[in-house]
Short mmCIF file of C-alpha atoms in Angstrom, two decimals:
data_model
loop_
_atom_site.label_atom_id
_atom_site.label_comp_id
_atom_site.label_asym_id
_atom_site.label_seq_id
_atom_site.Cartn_x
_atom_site.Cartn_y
_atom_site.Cartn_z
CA UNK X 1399 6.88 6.41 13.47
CA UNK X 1400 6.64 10.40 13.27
CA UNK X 1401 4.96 11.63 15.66
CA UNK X 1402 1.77 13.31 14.77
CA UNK X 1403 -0.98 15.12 17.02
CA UNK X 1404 -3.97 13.32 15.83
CA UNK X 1405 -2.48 9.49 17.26
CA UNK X 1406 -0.39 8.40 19.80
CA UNK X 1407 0.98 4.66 20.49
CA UNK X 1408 2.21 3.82 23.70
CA UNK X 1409 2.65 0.73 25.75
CA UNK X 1410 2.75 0.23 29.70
CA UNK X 1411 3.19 -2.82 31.75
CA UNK X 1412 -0.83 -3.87 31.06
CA UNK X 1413 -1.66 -2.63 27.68
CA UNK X 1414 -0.24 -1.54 24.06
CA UNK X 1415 -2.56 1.32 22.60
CA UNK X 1416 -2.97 3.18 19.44
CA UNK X 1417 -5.37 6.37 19.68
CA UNK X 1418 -6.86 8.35 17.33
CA UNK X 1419 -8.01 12.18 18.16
CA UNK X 1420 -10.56 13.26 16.35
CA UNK X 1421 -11.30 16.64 17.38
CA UNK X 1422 -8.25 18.08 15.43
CA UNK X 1423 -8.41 20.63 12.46
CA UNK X 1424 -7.04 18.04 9.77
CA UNK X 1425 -8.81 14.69 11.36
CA UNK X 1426 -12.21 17.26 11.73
CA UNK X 1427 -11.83 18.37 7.91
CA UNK X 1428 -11.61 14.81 6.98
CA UNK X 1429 -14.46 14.11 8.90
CA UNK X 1430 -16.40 16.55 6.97
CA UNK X 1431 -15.70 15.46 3.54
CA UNK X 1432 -16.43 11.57 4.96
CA UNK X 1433 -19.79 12.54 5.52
CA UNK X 1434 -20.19 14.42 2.49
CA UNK X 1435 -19.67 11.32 1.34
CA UNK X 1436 -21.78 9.14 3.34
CA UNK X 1437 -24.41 10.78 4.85
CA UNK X 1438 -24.26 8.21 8.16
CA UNK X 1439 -20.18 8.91 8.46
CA UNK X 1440 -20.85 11.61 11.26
CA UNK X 1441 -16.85 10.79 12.34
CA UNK X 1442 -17.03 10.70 16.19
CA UNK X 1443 -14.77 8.54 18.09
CA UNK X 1444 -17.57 5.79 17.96
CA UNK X 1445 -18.00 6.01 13.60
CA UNK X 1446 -14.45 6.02 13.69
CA UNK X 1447 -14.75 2.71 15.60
CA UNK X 1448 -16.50 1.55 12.82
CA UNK X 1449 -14.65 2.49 10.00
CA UNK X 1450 -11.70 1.21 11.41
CA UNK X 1451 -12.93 -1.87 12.06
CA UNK X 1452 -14.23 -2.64 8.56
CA UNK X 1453 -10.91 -1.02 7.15
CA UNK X 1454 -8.36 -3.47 9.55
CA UNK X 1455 -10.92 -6.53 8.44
CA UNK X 1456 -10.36 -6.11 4.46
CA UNK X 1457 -7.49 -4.69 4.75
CA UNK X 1458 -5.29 -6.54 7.72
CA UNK X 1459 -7.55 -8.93 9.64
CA UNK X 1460 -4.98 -10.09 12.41
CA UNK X 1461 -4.64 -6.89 13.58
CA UNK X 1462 -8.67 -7.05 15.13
CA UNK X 1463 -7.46 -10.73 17.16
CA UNK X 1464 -6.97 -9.68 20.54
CA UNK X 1465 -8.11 -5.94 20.00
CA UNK X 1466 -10.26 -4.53 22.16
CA UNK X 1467 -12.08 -0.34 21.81
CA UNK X 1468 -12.91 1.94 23.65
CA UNK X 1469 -14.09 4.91 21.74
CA UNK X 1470 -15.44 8.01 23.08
CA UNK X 1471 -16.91 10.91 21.59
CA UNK X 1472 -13.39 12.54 20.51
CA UNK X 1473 -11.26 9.64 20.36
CA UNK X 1474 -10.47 6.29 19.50
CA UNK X 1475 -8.65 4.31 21.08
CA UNK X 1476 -7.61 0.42 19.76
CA UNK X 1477 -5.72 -1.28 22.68
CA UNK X 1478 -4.39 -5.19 23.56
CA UNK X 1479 -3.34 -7.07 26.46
CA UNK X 1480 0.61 -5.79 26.20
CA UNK X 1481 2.84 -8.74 24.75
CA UNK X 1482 5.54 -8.07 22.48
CA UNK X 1483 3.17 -9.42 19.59
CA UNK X 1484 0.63 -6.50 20.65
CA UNK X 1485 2.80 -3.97 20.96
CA UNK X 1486 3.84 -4.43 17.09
CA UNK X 1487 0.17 -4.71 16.00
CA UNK X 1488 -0.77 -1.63 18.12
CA UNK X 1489 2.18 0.27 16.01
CA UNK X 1490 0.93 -0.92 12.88
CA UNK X 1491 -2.57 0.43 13.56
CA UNK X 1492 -0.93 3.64 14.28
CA UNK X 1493 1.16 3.55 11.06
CA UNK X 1494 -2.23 2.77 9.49
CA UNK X 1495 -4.38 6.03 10.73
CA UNK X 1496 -1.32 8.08 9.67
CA UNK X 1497 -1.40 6.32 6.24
CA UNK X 1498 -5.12 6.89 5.85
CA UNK X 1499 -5.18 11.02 7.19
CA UNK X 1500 -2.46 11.36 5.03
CA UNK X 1501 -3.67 9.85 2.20
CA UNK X 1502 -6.88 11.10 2.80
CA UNK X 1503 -8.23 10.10 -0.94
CA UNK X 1504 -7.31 6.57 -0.54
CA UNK X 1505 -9.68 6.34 2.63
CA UNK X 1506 -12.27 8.54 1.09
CA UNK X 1507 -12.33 5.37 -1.75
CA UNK X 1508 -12.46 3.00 0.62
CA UNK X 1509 -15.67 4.89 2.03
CA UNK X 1510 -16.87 4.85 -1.52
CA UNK X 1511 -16.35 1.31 -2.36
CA UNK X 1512 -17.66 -0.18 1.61
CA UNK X 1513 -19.89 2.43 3.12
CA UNK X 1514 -22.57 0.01 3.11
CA UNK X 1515 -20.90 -2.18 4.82
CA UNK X 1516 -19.54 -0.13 7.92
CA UNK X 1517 -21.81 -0.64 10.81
CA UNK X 1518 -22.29 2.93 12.00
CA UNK X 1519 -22.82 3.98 15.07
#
């Protein structure tokens, strides 16, 4: 995967981890327009959380077994116990963000078509 500022995925001896920062220009501009959107889509690390989540569970549902969060105000951060399995799924969410802030209108249609369903924070 390119490397990109906005995520990083990284593995150690305990955990495999894919993090989102949110307090960049591009993810911040995307933010913007997501609430324009949807007036509860204030994109901290925590409504990130839950977009994601809804997103992975239409969209690749294995990826949440085994996933735990930890979100914070400027970051999100998706992370398994580290076994080769996890390691590959923690990539894949990474590949995943990248698709979505680069494709930006393809997750703003997805915030169309589920917004109701997200559980924000």
């Amino acid at each position: 995967m390119k490397d990109y500022d906005y995520v990083k995925v990284f593995s150690s001896d305990d955990y495999a981890e894919a993090c989102l920062y949110v307090s960049g220009q591009k993810v911040l501009g995307i933010g913007e327009k997501m609430n324009e959107i949807n007036e509860y889509a204030y994109m901290n690390g925590y409504n990130w959380e839950a977009f994601l989540n809804c997103y992975f569970a239409k969209k690749e549902p294995a990826l949440l077994e085994g996933m735990k969060t930890d979100p914070e105000a400027e970051m999100y951060v998706a992370y398994y116990n580290f076994t080769p399995e996890n390691e590959q799924k923690a990539k894949r969410i990474g590949e995943l963000i990248v698709s979505l802030i680069e494709n930006e209108e393809e997750l703003y249609q997805f915030l169309r078509d589920n917004g109701d369903e997200i559980e924000w924070d």
